[in-house]
Amino acid sequence: MTEKRDVSPPAGPSPLRSYGRRKGKRLSPRKDRLVAELLPALRLGLGDAAPEDPCTLFSVPVREVWLEIGFGSGEHLLWQTAQNPDIGFIGCEPFINGVASLLGAIEDRGLKTVRLHDGDAREVLPWLPNIGIARAFILFPDPWPKKRQAKRRLVSPALVDALARVLARGGELRFASDDVDYAGHALRAVNLNGAFDWLARKPSDWRLRPEDWPETRYERKALSEGRKPVYLSWRRR
């Protein structure tokens, strides 16, 4: 018999420590307004019961929901919304300056298909229902390259377990990093989980960015400094 995986959500919250900056330079008056007025309207209500169907989180009909963990200033998320107007997006980012930048674009474009969490994605994952997310992105997270910092890395067996629970069967997980050691760390963590199939069949599958995966400022910076990004994709079994 095939062993069944337990995909039940955690019984309760666990201690969570996030690393990295919460805020950078002072926000402009417009961004201050957006954080005060627009963000509360888009913020996920983690204190409420999670919907059985994440599609109902949006005020317009969406076909499925994608999750971006650490969206920076929102470049990738915004590109995906333009290319996929029938998809709902949940974006998580603890750096408030990046959140404010995305809020400006959301207001300018009148987007109705984005919900936000201005904090650690690991606060959102236990709240989401089982198999409710069709695609998840973790793009260029902080690599914390020093050995003593390795425990700070976002990708861990616990995170992969959480993603395995919320991703639908056939759903896709995408990861990118310009740190080869971190890419190897992520590859091992996801592959050892047992719930994902790595989609690479040849070196170009992880060396070249797919056409539906736009370049971000982090990638441009890495390339300008001589670092070659690694692009990894898995399919949820």
JSON list of C-alpha atoms in Angstrom, two decimals:
[
{"chain": "A", "resi": 1, "resn": "MET", "atom": "CA", "xyz": [0.00, 0.00, 0.00]},
{"chain": "A", "resi": 2, "resn": "THR", "atom": "CA", "xyz": [1.10, 3.57, -0.65]},
{"chain": "A", "resi": 3, "resn": "GLU", "atom": "CA", "xyz": [1.66, 5.52, 2.56]},
{"chain": "A", "resi": 4, "resn": "LYS", "atom": "CA", "xyz": [-0.72, 8.44, 2.90]},
{"chain": "A", "resi": 5, "resn": "ARG", "atom": "CA", "xyz": [0.68, 11.85, 3.77]},
{"chain": "A", "resi": 6, "resn": "ASP", "atom": "CA", "xyz": [-0.92, 13.80, 6.60]},
{"chain": "A", "resi": 7, "resn": "VAL", "atom": "CA", "xyz": [-1.99, 17.11, 5.02]},
{"chain": "A", "resi": 8, "resn": "SER", "atom": "CA", "xyz": [-3.90, 18.44, 8.02]},
{"chain": "A", "resi": 9, "resn": "PRO", "atom": "CA", "xyz": [-3.06, 22.03, 9.01]},
{"chain": "A", "resi": 10, "resn": "PRO", "atom": "CA", "xyz": [-0.97, 22.52, 12.14]},
{"chain": "A", "resi": 11, "resn": "ALA", "atom": "CA", "xyz": [-2.90, 22.30, 15.41]},
{"chain": "A", "resi": 12, "resn": "GLY", "atom": "CA", "xyz": [-1.84, 25.78, 16.51]},
{"chain": "A", "resi": 13, "resn": "PRO", "atom": "CA", "xyz": [0.63, 28.58, 15.99]},
{"chain": "A", "resi": 14, "resn": "SER", "atom": "CA", "xyz": [4.32, 27.99, 16.63]},
{"chain": "A", "resi": 15, "resn": "PRO", "atom": "CA", "xyz": [6.96, 30.54, 17.55]},
{"chain": "A", "resi": 16, "resn": "LEU", "atom": "CA", "xyz": [8.16, 32.38, 14.46]},
{"chain": "A", "resi": 17, "resn": "ARG", "atom": "CA", "xyz": [11.17, 34.62, 14.09]},
{"chain": "A", "resi": 18, "resn": "SER", "atom": "CA", "xyz": [11.68, 36.59, 10.90]},
{"chain": "A", "resi": 19, "resn": "TYR", "atom": "CA", "xyz": [14.99, 38.10, 9.80]},
{"chain": "A", "resi": 20, "resn": "GLY", "atom": "CA", "xyz": [15.75, 41.08, 7.61]},
{"chain": "A", "resi": 21, "resn": "ARG", "atom": "CA", "xyz": [14.55, 44.66, 7.57]},
{"chain": "A", "resi": 22, "resn": "ARG", "atom": "CA", "xyz": [10.93, 45.62, 8.13]},
{"chain": "A", "resi": 23, "resn": "LYS", "atom": "CA", "xyz": [11.37, 49.18, 6.88]},
{"chain": "A", "resi": 24, "resn": "GLY", "atom": "CA", "xyz": [13.89, 51.22, 4.90]},
{"chain": "A", "resi": 25, "resn": "LYS", "atom": "CA", "xyz": [13.84, 54.90, 4.04]},
{"chain": "A", "resi": 26, "resn": "ARG", "atom": "CA", "xyz": [10.92, 57.09, 5.02]},
{"chain": "A", "resi": 27, "resn": "LEU", "atom": "CA", "xyz": [7.80, 56.59, 2.90]},
{"chain": "A", "resi": 28, "resn": "SER", "atom": "CA", "xyz": [6.44, 59.37, 0.70]},
{"chain": "A", "resi": 29, "resn": "PRO", "atom": "CA", "xyz": [3.12, 60.95, 1.71]},
{"chain": "A", "resi": 30, "resn": "ARG", "atom": "CA", "xyz": [1.34, 58.97, -1.00]},
{"chain": "A", "resi": 31, "resn": "LYS", "atom": "CA", "xyz": [2.83, 55.68, 0.15]},
{"chain": "A", "resi": 32, "resn": "ASP", "atom": "CA", "xyz": [1.98, 56.51, 3.75]},
{"chain": "A", "resi": 33, "resn": "ARG", "atom": "CA", "xyz": [-1.60, 57.02, 2.63]},
{"chain": "A", "resi": 34, "resn": "LEU", "atom": "CA", "xyz": [-1.66, 53.74, 0.72]},
{"chain": "A", "resi": 35, "resn": "VAL", "atom": "CA", "xyz": [-0.34, 51.81, 3.72]},
{"chain": "A", "resi": 36, "resn": "ALA", "atom": "CA", "xyz": [-2.92, 53.47, 5.97]},
{"chain": "A", "resi": 37, "resn": "GLU", "atom": "CA", "xyz": [-5.91, 53.21, 3.62]},
{"chain": "A", "resi": 38, "resn": "LEU", "atom": "CA", "xyz": [-5.44, 50.63, 0.85]},
{"chain": "A", "resi": 39, "resn": "LEU", "atom": "CA", "xyz": [-3.40, 47.99, 2.66]},
{"chain": "A", "resi": 40, "resn": "PRO", "atom": "CA", "xyz": [-6.09, 47.27, 5.30]},
{"chain": "A", "resi": 41, "resn": "ALA", "atom": "CA", "xyz": [-8.58, 46.62, 2.49]},
{"chain": "A", "resi": 42, "resn": "LEU", "atom": "CA", "xyz": [-6.26, 44.12, 0.79]},
{"chain": "A", "resi": 43, "resn": "ARG", "atom": "CA", "xyz": [-4.70, 42.52, 3.88]},
{"chain": "A", "resi": 44, "resn": "LEU", "atom": "CA", "xyz": [-5.64, 38.90, 4.55]},
{"chain": "A", "resi": 45, "resn": "GLY", "atom": "CA", "xyz": [-7.79, 38.47, 7.64]},
{"chain": "A", "resi": 46, "resn": "LEU", "atom": "CA", "xyz": [-5.70, 35.87, 9.41]},
{"chain": "A", "resi": 47, "resn": "GLY", "atom": "CA", "xyz": [-7.80, 36.29, 12.52]},
{"chain": "A", "resi": 48, "resn": "ASP", "atom": "CA", "xyz": [-10.85, 35.04, 10.61]},
{"chain": "A", "resi": 49, "resn": "ALA", "atom": "CA", "xyz": [-11.58, 31.52, 9.46]},
{"chain": "A", "resi": 50, "resn": "ALA", "atom": "CA", "xyz": [-9.87, 30.72, 6.18]},
{"chain": "A", "resi": 51, "resn": "PRO", "atom": "CA", "xyz": [-12.19, 30.26, 3.20]},
{"chain": "A", "resi": 52, "resn": "GLU", "atom": "CA", "xyz": [-12.64, 26.74, 1.92]},
{"chain": "A", "resi": 53, "resn": "ASP", "atom": "CA", "xyz": [-11.93, 28.10, -1.55]},
{"chain": "A", "resi": 54, "resn": "PRO", "atom": "CA", "xyz": [-9.23, 30.82, -1.75]},
{"chain": "A", "resi": 55, "resn": "CYS", "atom": "CA", "xyz": [-10.83, 32.12, -4.95]},
{"chain": "A", "resi": 56, "resn": "THR", "atom": "CA", "xyz": [-13.51, 33.69, -2.76]},
{"chain": "A", "resi": 57, "resn": "LEU", "atom": "CA", "xyz": [-10.91, 36.02, -1.24]},
{"chain": "A", "resi": 58, "resn": "PHE", "atom": "CA", "xyz": [-11.25, 38.28, -4.29]},
{"chain": "A", "resi": 59, "resn": "SER", "atom": "CA", "xyz": [-14.01, 40.70, -5.23]},
{"chain": "A", "resi": 60, "resn": "VAL", "atom": "CA", "xyz": [-13.92, 39.52, -8.86]},
{"chain": "A", "resi": 61, "resn": "PRO", "atom": "CA", "xyz": [-14.13, 35.97, -10.23]},
{"chain": "A", "resi": 62, "resn": "VAL", "atom": "CA", "xyz": [-10.74, 34.21, -10.52]},
{"chain": "A", "resi": 63, "resn": "ARG", "atom": "CA", "xyz": [-9.94, 30.81, -11.95]},
{"chain": "A", "resi": 64, "resn": "GLU", "atom": "CA", "xyz": [-7.31, 29.82, -9.38]},
{"chain": "A", "resi": 65, "resn": "VAL", "atom": "CA", "xyz": [-4.95, 31.37, -6.83]},
{"chain": "A", "resi": 66, "resn": "TRP", "atom": "CA", "xyz": [-1.17, 31.79, -6.93]},
{"chain": "A", "resi": 67, "resn": "LEU", "atom": "CA", "xyz": [1.05, 32.66, -3.98]},
{"chain": "A", "resi": 68, "resn": "GLU", "atom": "CA", "xyz": [4.26, 34.71, -4.03]},
{"chain": "A", "resi": 69, "resn": "ILE", "atom": "CA", "xyz": [6.46, 34.47, -0.96]},
{"chain": "A", "resi": 70, "resn": "GLY", "atom": "CA", "xyz": [8.65, 37.56, -0.64]},
{"chain": "A", "resi": 71, "resn": "PHE", "atom": "CA", "xyz": [7.59, 39.70, -3.60]},
{"chain": "A", "resi": 72, "resn": "GLY", "atom": "CA", "xyz": [10.12, 42.51, -3.05]},
{"chain": "A", "resi": 73, "resn": "SER", "atom": "CA", "xyz": [8.68, 45.57, -4.78]},
{"chain": "A", "resi": 74, "resn": "GLY", "atom": "CA", "xyz": [6.18, 43.48, -6.71]},
{"chain": "A", "resi": 75, "resn": "GLU", "atom": "CA", "xyz": [7.77, 43.40, -10.17]},
{"chain": "A", "resi": 76, "resn": "HIS", "atom": "CA", "xyz": [7.19, 39.70, -10.76]},
{"chain": "A", "resi": 77, "resn": "LEU", "atom": "CA", "xyz": [3.74, 39.72, -9.19]},
{"chain": "A", "resi": 78, "resn": "LEU", "atom": "CA", "xyz": [2.61, 42.67, -11.30]},
{"chain": "A", "resi": 79, "resn": "TRP", "atom": "CA", "xyz": [3.92, 41.07, -14.49]},
{"chain": "A", "resi": 80, "resn": "GLN", "atom": "CA", "xyz": [2.01, 37.90, -13.69]},
{"chain": "A", "resi": 81, "resn": "THR", "atom": "CA", "xyz": [-1.22, 39.82, -13.02]},
{"chain": "A", "resi": 82, "resn": "ALA", "atom": "CA", "xyz": [-0.94, 41.46, -16.43]},
{"chain": "A", "resi": 83, "resn": "GLN", "atom": "CA", "xyz": [-0.33, 38.14, -18.18]},
{"chain": "A", "resi": 84, "resn": "ASN", "atom": "CA", "xyz": [-2.95, 36.24, -16.17]},
{"chain": "A", "resi": 85, "resn": "PRO", "atom": "CA", "xyz": [-5.95, 38.52, -15.48]},
{"chain": "A", "resi": 86, "resn": "ASP", "atom": "CA", "xyz": [-8.12, 35.56, -14.44]},
{"chain": "A", "resi": 87, "resn": "ILE", "atom": "CA", "xyz": [-5.75, 34.48, -11.63]},
{"chain": "A", "resi": 88, "resn": "GLY", "atom": "CA", "xyz": [-5.96, 35.66, -8.03]},
{"chain": "A", "resi": 89, "resn": "PHE", "atom": "CA", "xyz": [-2.66, 36.49, -6.33]},
{"chain": "A", "resi": 90, "resn": "ILE", "atom": "CA", "xyz": [-1.67, 36.39, -2.68]},
{"chain": "A", "resi": 91, "resn": "GLY", "atom": "CA", "xyz": [1.55, 38.30, -2.06]},
{"chain": "A", "resi": 92, "resn": "CYS", "atom": "CA", "xyz": [3.55, 38.11, 1.17]},
{"chain": "A", "resi": 93, "resn": "GLU", "atom": "CA", "xyz": [6.32, 40.59, 1.98]},
{"chain": "A", "resi": 94, "resn": "PRO", "atom": "CA", "xyz": [7.53, 41.84, 5.39]},
{"chain": "A", "resi": 95, "resn": "PHE", "atom": "CA", "xyz": [9.48, 44.84, 3.98]},
{"chain": "A", "resi": 96, "resn": "ILE", "atom": "CA", "xyz": [6.94, 47.67, 4.16]},
{"chain": "A", "resi": 97, "resn": "ASN", "atom": "CA", "xyz": [8.70, 49.83, 1.55]},
{"chain": "A", "resi": 98, "resn": "GLY", "atom": "CA", "xyz": [8.24, 47.03, -0.99]},
{"chain": "A", "resi": 99, "resn": "VAL", "atom": "CA", "xyz": [4.62, 46.61, 0.03]},
{"chain": "A", "resi": 100, "resn": "ALA", "atom": "CA", "xyz": [4.06, 50.35, -0.42]},
{"chain": "A", "resi": 101, "resn": "SER", "atom": "CA", "xyz": [5.57, 50.25, -3.91]},
{"chain": "A", "resi": 102, "resn": "LEU", "atom": "CA", "xyz": [3.23, 47.45, -4.91]},
{"chain": "A", "resi": 103, "resn": "LEU", "atom": "CA", "xyz": [0.26, 49.28, -3.42]},
{"chain": "A", "resi": 104, "resn": "GLY", "atom": "CA", "xyz": [1.01, 52.24, -5.69]},
{"chain": "A", "resi": 105, "resn": "ALA", "atom": "CA", "xyz": [0.86, 50.03, -8.76]},
{"chain": "A", "resi": 106, "resn": "ILE", "atom": "CA", "xyz": [-2.29, 48.31, -7.55]},
{"chain": "A", "resi": 107, "resn": "GLU", "atom": "CA", "xyz": [-4.00, 51.68, -7.16]},
{"chain": "A", "resi": 108, "resn": "ASP", "atom": "CA", "xyz": [-2.73, 53.00, -10.50]},
{"chain": "A", "resi": 109, "resn": "ARG", "atom": "CA", "xyz": [-3.91, 49.89, -12.37]},
{"chain": "A", "resi": 110, "resn": "GLY", "atom": "CA", "xyz": [-7.11, 49.37, -10.43]},
{"chain": "A", "resi": 111, "resn": "LEU", "atom": "CA", "xyz": [-6.19, 45.75, -9.70]},
{"chain": "A", "resi": 112, "resn": "LYS", "atom": "CA", "xyz": [-8.84, 43.61, -8.02]},
{"chain": "A", "resi": 113, "resn": "THR", "atom": "CA", "xyz": [-6.97, 40.29, -8.14]},
{"chain": "A", "resi": 114, "resn": "VAL", "atom": "CA", "xyz": [-4.35, 40.87, -5.42]},
{"chain": "A", "resi": 115, "resn": "ARG", "atom": "CA", "xyz": [-4.50, 40.23, -1.67]},
{"chain": "A", "resi": 116, "resn": "LEU", "atom": "CA", "xyz": [-1.56, 40.96, 0.62]},
{"chain": "A", "resi": 117, "resn": "HIS", "atom": "CA", "xyz": [0.14, 40.00, 3.85]},
{"chain": "A", "resi": 118, "resn": "ASP", "atom": "CA", "xyz": [2.67, 42.54, 5.07]},
{"chain": "A", "resi": 119, "resn": "GLY", "atom": "CA", "xyz": [4.59, 39.99, 7.09]},
{"chain": "A", "resi": 120, "resn": "ASP", "atom": "CA", "xyz": [6.19, 36.57, 6.97]},
{"chain": "A", "resi": 121, "resn": "ALA", "atom": "CA", "xyz": [4.55, 34.06, 4.62]},
{"chain": "A", "resi": 122, "resn": "ARG", "atom": "CA", "xyz": [4.94, 31.41, 7.30]},
{"chain": "A", "resi": 123, "resn": "GLU", "atom": "CA", "xyz": [2.14, 33.23, 9.14]},
{"chain": "A", "resi": 124, "resn": "VAL", "atom": "CA", "xyz": [-0.14, 32.74, 6.13]},
{"chain": "A", "resi": 125, "resn": "LEU", "atom": "CA", "xyz": [0.59, 29.13, 5.20]},
{"chain": "A", "resi": 126, "resn": "PRO", "atom": "CA", "xyz": [-1.02, 27.53, 8.29]},
{"chain": "A", "resi": 127, "resn": "TRP", "atom": "CA", "xyz": [-4.14, 29.63, 7.65]},
{"chain": "A", "resi": 128, "resn": "LEU", "atom": "CA", "xyz": [-4.63, 28.56, 4.05]},
{"chain": "A", "resi": 129, "resn": "PRO", "atom": "CA", "xyz": [-6.85, 25.56, 3.31]},
{"chain": "A", "resi": 130, "resn": "ASN", "atom": "CA", "xyz": [-5.52, 22.27, 1.99]},
{"chain": "A", "resi": 131, "resn": "ILE", "atom": "CA", "xyz": [-4.71, 22.07, -1.73]},
{"chain": "A", "resi": 132, "resn": "GLY", "atom": "CA", "xyz": [-6.05, 25.57, -2.41]},
{"chain": "A", "resi": 133, "resn": "ILE", "atom": "CA", "xyz": [-3.05, 27.13, -4.17]},
{"chain": "A", "resi": 134, "resn": "ALA", "atom": "CA", "xyz": [-2.24, 26.35, -7.81]},
{"chain": "A", "resi": 135, "resn": "ARG", "atom": "CA", "xyz": [1.24, 27.88, -7.99]},
{"chain": "A", "resi": 136, "resn": "ALA", "atom": "CA", "xyz": [3.79, 29.23, -5.50]},
{"chain": "A", "resi": 137, "resn": "PHE", "atom": "CA", "xyz": [6.86, 31.40, -6.09]},
{"chain": "A", "resi": 138, "resn": "ILE", "atom": "CA", "xyz": [9.94, 31.93, -3.92]},
{"chain": "A", "resi": 139, "resn": "LEU", "atom": "CA", "xyz": [12.20, 34.16, -5.99]},
{"chain": "A", "resi": 140, "resn": "PHE", "atom": "CA", "xyz": [15.62, 35.36, -4.85]},
{"chain": "A", "resi": 141, "resn": "PRO", "atom": "CA", "xyz": [15.10, 35.08, -1.09]},
{"chain": "A", "resi": 142, "resn": "ASP", "atom": "CA", "xyz": [17.92, 36.31, 1.13]},
{"chain": "A", "resi": 143, "resn": "PRO", "atom": "CA", "xyz": [20.56, 33.55, 0.89]},
{"chain": "A", "resi": 144, "resn": "TRP", "atom": "CA", "xyz": [22.12, 34.20, 4.31]},
{"chain": "A", "resi": 145, "resn": "PRO", "atom": "CA", "xyz": [25.40, 32.83, 2.91]},
{"chain": "A", "resi": 146, "resn": "LYS", "atom": "CA", "xyz": [27.45, 32.62, 6.11]},
{"chain": "A", "resi": 147, "resn": "LYS", "atom": "CA", "xyz": [27.42, 29.24, 7.83]},
{"chain": "A", "resi": 148, "resn": "ARG", "atom": "CA", "xyz": [26.17, 30.67, 11.11]},
{"chain": "A", "resi": 149, "resn": "GLN", "atom": "CA", "xyz": [23.26, 32.29, 9.26]},
{"chain": "A", "resi": 150, "resn": "ALA", "atom": "CA", "xyz": [22.03, 29.12, 7.53]},
{"chain": "A", "resi": 151, "resn": "LYS", "atom": "CA", "xyz": [19.22, 28.66, 10.05]},
{"chain": "A", "resi": 152, "resn": "ARG", "atom": "CA", "xyz": [17.76, 31.97, 8.89]},
{"chain": "A", "resi": 153, "resn": "ARG", "atom": "CA", "xyz": [17.04, 30.69, 5.40]},
{"chain": "A", "resi": 154, "resn": "LEU", "atom": "CA", "xyz": [13.39, 30.70, 4.48]},
{"chain": "A", "resi": 155, "resn": "VAL", "atom": "CA", "xyz": [13.41, 27.35, 2.68]},
{"chain": "A", "resi": 156, "resn": "SER", "atom": "CA", "xyz": [13.38, 24.58, 5.27]},
{"chain": "A", "resi": 157, "resn": "PRO", "atom": "CA", "xyz": [11.76, 21.15, 5.65]},
{"chain": "A", "resi": 158, "resn": "ALA", "atom": "CA", "xyz": [8.96, 22.79, 7.67]},
{"chain": "A", "resi": 159, "resn": "LEU", "atom": "CA", "xyz": [8.25, 25.33, 4.93]},
{"chain": "A", "resi": 160, "resn": "VAL", "atom": "CA", "xyz": [8.26, 22.63, 2.26]},
{"chain": "A", "resi": 161, "resn": "ASP", "atom": "CA", "xyz": [5.81, 20.57, 4.34]},
{"chain": "A", "resi": 162, "resn": "ALA", "atom": "CA", "xyz": [3.51, 23.59, 4.53]},
{"chain": "A", "resi": 163, "resn": "LEU", "atom": "CA", "xyz": [3.73, 24.17, 0.79]},
{"chain": "A", "resi": 164, "resn": "ALA", "atom": "CA", "xyz": [2.99, 20.50, 0.13]},
{"chain": "A", "resi": 165, "resn": "ARG", "atom": "CA", "xyz": [-0.21, 20.86, 2.14]},
{"chain": "A", "resi": 166, "resn": "VAL", "atom": "CA", "xyz": [-1.54, 24.01, 0.46]},
{"chain": "A", "resi": 167, "resn": "LEU", "atom": "CA", "xyz": [-0.50, 23.26, -3.13]},
{"chain": "A", "resi": 168, "resn": "ALA", "atom": "CA", "xyz": [-3.04, 21.47, -5.27]},
{"chain": "A", "resi": 169, "resn": "ARG", "atom": "CA", "xyz": [-2.13, 18.22, -6.98]},
{"chain": "A", "resi": 170, "resn": "GLY", "atom": "CA", "xyz": [-0.36, 19.22, -10.18]},
{"chain": "A", "resi": 171, "resn": "GLY", "atom": "CA", "xyz": [0.44, 22.64, -8.72]},
{"chain": "A", "resi": 172, "resn": "GLU", "atom": "CA", "xyz": [3.83, 24.18, -9.40]},
{"chain": "A", "resi": 173, "resn": "LEU", "atom": "CA", "xyz": [6.48, 25.48, -7.02]},
{"chain": "A", "resi": 174, "resn": "ARG", "atom": "CA", "xyz": [9.10, 27.85, -8.45]},
{"chain": "A", "resi": 175, "resn": "PHE", "atom": "CA", "xyz": [12.33, 28.94, -6.76]},
{"chain": "A", "resi": 176, "resn": "ALA", "atom": "CA", "xyz": [15.19, 31.13, -7.96]},
{"chain": "A", "resi": 177, "resn": "SER", "atom": "CA", "xyz": [18.48, 32.16, -6.39]},
{"chain": "A", "resi": 178, "resn": "ASP", "atom": "CA", "xyz": [21.79, 33.63, -7.48]},
{"chain": "A", "resi": 179, "resn": "ASP", "atom": "CA", "xyz": [23.49, 31.76, -4.62]},
{"chain": "A", "resi": 180, "resn": "VAL", "atom": "CA", "xyz": [24.47, 28.27, -5.80]},
{"chain": "A", "resi": 181, "resn": "ASP", "atom": "CA", "xyz": [24.74, 26.94, -2.27]},
{"chain": "A", "resi": 182, "resn": "TYR", "atom": "CA", "xyz": [21.22, 28.11, -1.42]},
{"chain": "A", "resi": 183, "resn": "ALA", "atom": "CA", "xyz": [19.88, 26.67, -4.67]},
{"chain": "A", "resi": 184, "resn": "GLY", "atom": "CA", "xyz": [21.38, 23.31, -3.74]},
{"chain": "A", "resi": 185, "resn": "HIS", "atom": "CA", "xyz": [19.94, 23.63, -0.24]},
{"chain": "A", "resi": 186, "resn": "ALA", "atom": "CA", "xyz": [16.46, 24.33, -1.65]},
{"chain": "A", "resi": 187, "resn": "LEU", "atom": "CA", "xyz": [16.71, 21.50, -4.17]},
{"chain": "A", "resi": 188, "resn": "ARG", "atom": "CA", "xyz": [17.58, 18.99, -1.45]},
{"chain": "A", "resi": 189, "resn": "ALA", "atom": "CA", "xyz": [14.85, 20.26, 0.90]},
{"chain": "A", "resi": 190, "resn": "VAL", "atom": "CA", "xyz": [12.09, 19.98, -1.70]},
{"chain": "A", "resi": 191, "resn": "ASN", "atom": "CA", "xyz": [13.26, 16.72, -3.26]},
{"chain": "A", "resi": 192, "resn": "LEU", "atom": "CA", "xyz": [13.58, 15.03, 0.14]},
{"chain": "A", "resi": 193, "resn": "ASN", "atom": "CA", "xyz": [10.02, 15.96, 1.02]},
{"chain": "A", "resi": 194, "resn": "GLY", "atom": "CA", "xyz": [8.65, 13.36, -1.36]},
{"chain": "A", "resi": 195, "resn": "ALA", "atom": "CA", "xyz": [5.60, 15.35, -2.44]},
{"chain": "A", "resi": 196, "resn": "PHE", "atom": "CA", "xyz": [7.22, 17.06, -5.44]},
{"chain": "A", "resi": 197, "resn": "ASP", "atom": "CA", "xyz": [8.71, 16.07, -8.79]},
{"chain": "A", "resi": 198, "resn": "TRP", "atom": "CA", "xyz": [11.60, 18.21, -9.98]},
{"chain": "A", "resi": 199, "resn": "LEU", "atom": "CA", "xyz": [10.78, 19.23, -13.56]},
{"chain": "A", "resi": 200, "resn": "ALA", "atom": "CA", "xyz": [14.32, 19.67, -14.91]},
{"chain": "A", "resi": 201, "resn": "ARG", "atom": "CA", "xyz": [15.35, 17.19, -17.59]},
{"chain": "A", "resi": 202, "resn": "LYS", "atom": "CA", "xyz": [18.43, 18.95, -18.93]},
{"chain": "A", "resi": 203, "resn": "PRO", "atom": "CA", "xyz": [20.82, 21.68, -17.68]},
{"chain": "A", "resi": 204, "resn": "SER", "atom": "CA", "xyz": [19.08, 24.45, -19.61]},
{"chain": "A", "resi": 205, "resn": "ASP", "atom": "CA", "xyz": [15.91, 23.76, -17.58]},
{"chain": "A", "resi": 206, "resn": "TRP", "atom": "CA", "xyz": [17.55, 25.22, -14.49]},
{"chain": "A", "resi": 207, "resn": "ARG", "atom": "CA", "xyz": [20.09, 27.53, -16.12]},
{"chain": "A", "resi": 208, "resn": "LEU", "atom": "CA", "xyz": [17.67, 29.48, -18.34]},
{"chain": "A", "resi": 209, "resn": "ARG", "atom": "CA", "xyz": [14.67, 31.45, -17.14]},
{"chain": "A", "resi": 210, "resn": "PRO", "atom": "CA", "xyz": [11.37, 30.29, -18.73]},
{"chain": "A", "resi": 211, "resn": "GLU", "atom": "CA", "xyz": [9.50, 32.75, -20.94]},
{"chain": "A", "resi": 212, "resn": "ASP", "atom": "CA", "xyz": [6.66, 33.09, -18.43]},
{"chain": "A", "resi": 213, "resn": "TRP", "atom": "CA", "xyz": [9.11, 34.01, -15.68]},
{"chain": "A", "resi": 214, "resn": "PRO", "atom": "CA", "xyz": [10.06, 37.70, -15.98]},
{"chain": "A", "resi": 215, "resn": "GLU", "atom": "CA", "xyz": [13.39, 39.20, -15.01]},
{"chain": "A", "resi": 216, "resn": "THR", "atom": "CA", "xyz": [13.47, 41.14, -11.73]},
{"chain": "A", "resi": 217, "resn": "ARG", "atom": "CA", "xyz": [15.84, 43.79, -10.40]},
{"chain": "A", "resi": 218, "resn": "TYR", "atom": "CA", "xyz": [17.45, 41.20, -8.13]},
{"chain": "A", "resi": 219, "resn": "GLU", "atom": "CA", "xyz": [18.25, 39.05, -11.13]},
{"chain": "A", "resi": 220, "resn": "ARG", "atom": "CA", "xyz": [19.65, 41.99, -13.10]},
{"chain": "A", "resi": 221, "resn": "LYS", "atom": "CA", "xyz": [21.87, 42.91, -10.15]},
{"chain": "A", "resi": 222, "resn": "ALA", "atom": "CA", "xyz": [23.13, 39.33, -9.86]},
{"chain": "A", "resi": 223, "resn": "LEU", "atom": "CA", "xyz": [23.96, 39.14, -13.55]},
{"chain": "A", "resi": 224, "resn": "SER", "atom": "CA", "xyz": [25.70, 42.52, -13.50]},
{"chain": "A", "resi": 225, "resn": "GLU", "atom": "CA", "xyz": [27.89, 41.28, -10.65]},
{"chain": "A", "resi": 226, "resn": "GLY", "atom": "CA", "xyz": [28.77, 38.06, -12.47]},
{"chain": "A", "resi": 227, "resn": "ARG", "atom": "CA", "xyz": [26.48, 35.68, -10.59]},
{"chain": "A", "resi": 228, "resn": "LYS", "atom": "CA", "xyz": [24.36, 33.25, -12.60]},
{"chain": "A", "resi": 229, "resn": "PRO", "atom": "CA", "xyz": [20.87, 32.58, -11.22]},
{"chain": "A", "resi": 230, "resn": "VAL", "atom": "CA", "xyz": [19.45, 29.10, -10.85]},
{"chain": "A", "resi": 231, "resn": "TYR", "atom": "CA", "xyz": [15.77, 28.49, -11.70]},
{"chain": "A", "resi": 232, "resn": "LEU", "atom": "CA", "xyz": [14.08, 25.47, -10.12]},
{"chain": "A", "resi": 233, "resn": "SER", "atom": "CA", "xyz": [10.55, 24.19, -10.69]},
{"chain": "A", "resi": 234, "resn": "TRP", "atom": "CA", "xyz": [8.65, 21.28, -9.15]},
{"chain": "A", "resi": 235, "resn": "ARG", "atom": "CA", "xyz": [5.22, 19.75, -9.69]},
{"chain": "A", "resi": 236, "resn": "ARG", "atom": "CA", "xyz": [3.12, 18.72, -6.70]},
{"chain": "A", "resi": 237, "resn": "ARG", "atom": "CA", "xyz": [2.34, 15.01, -6.94]}
]
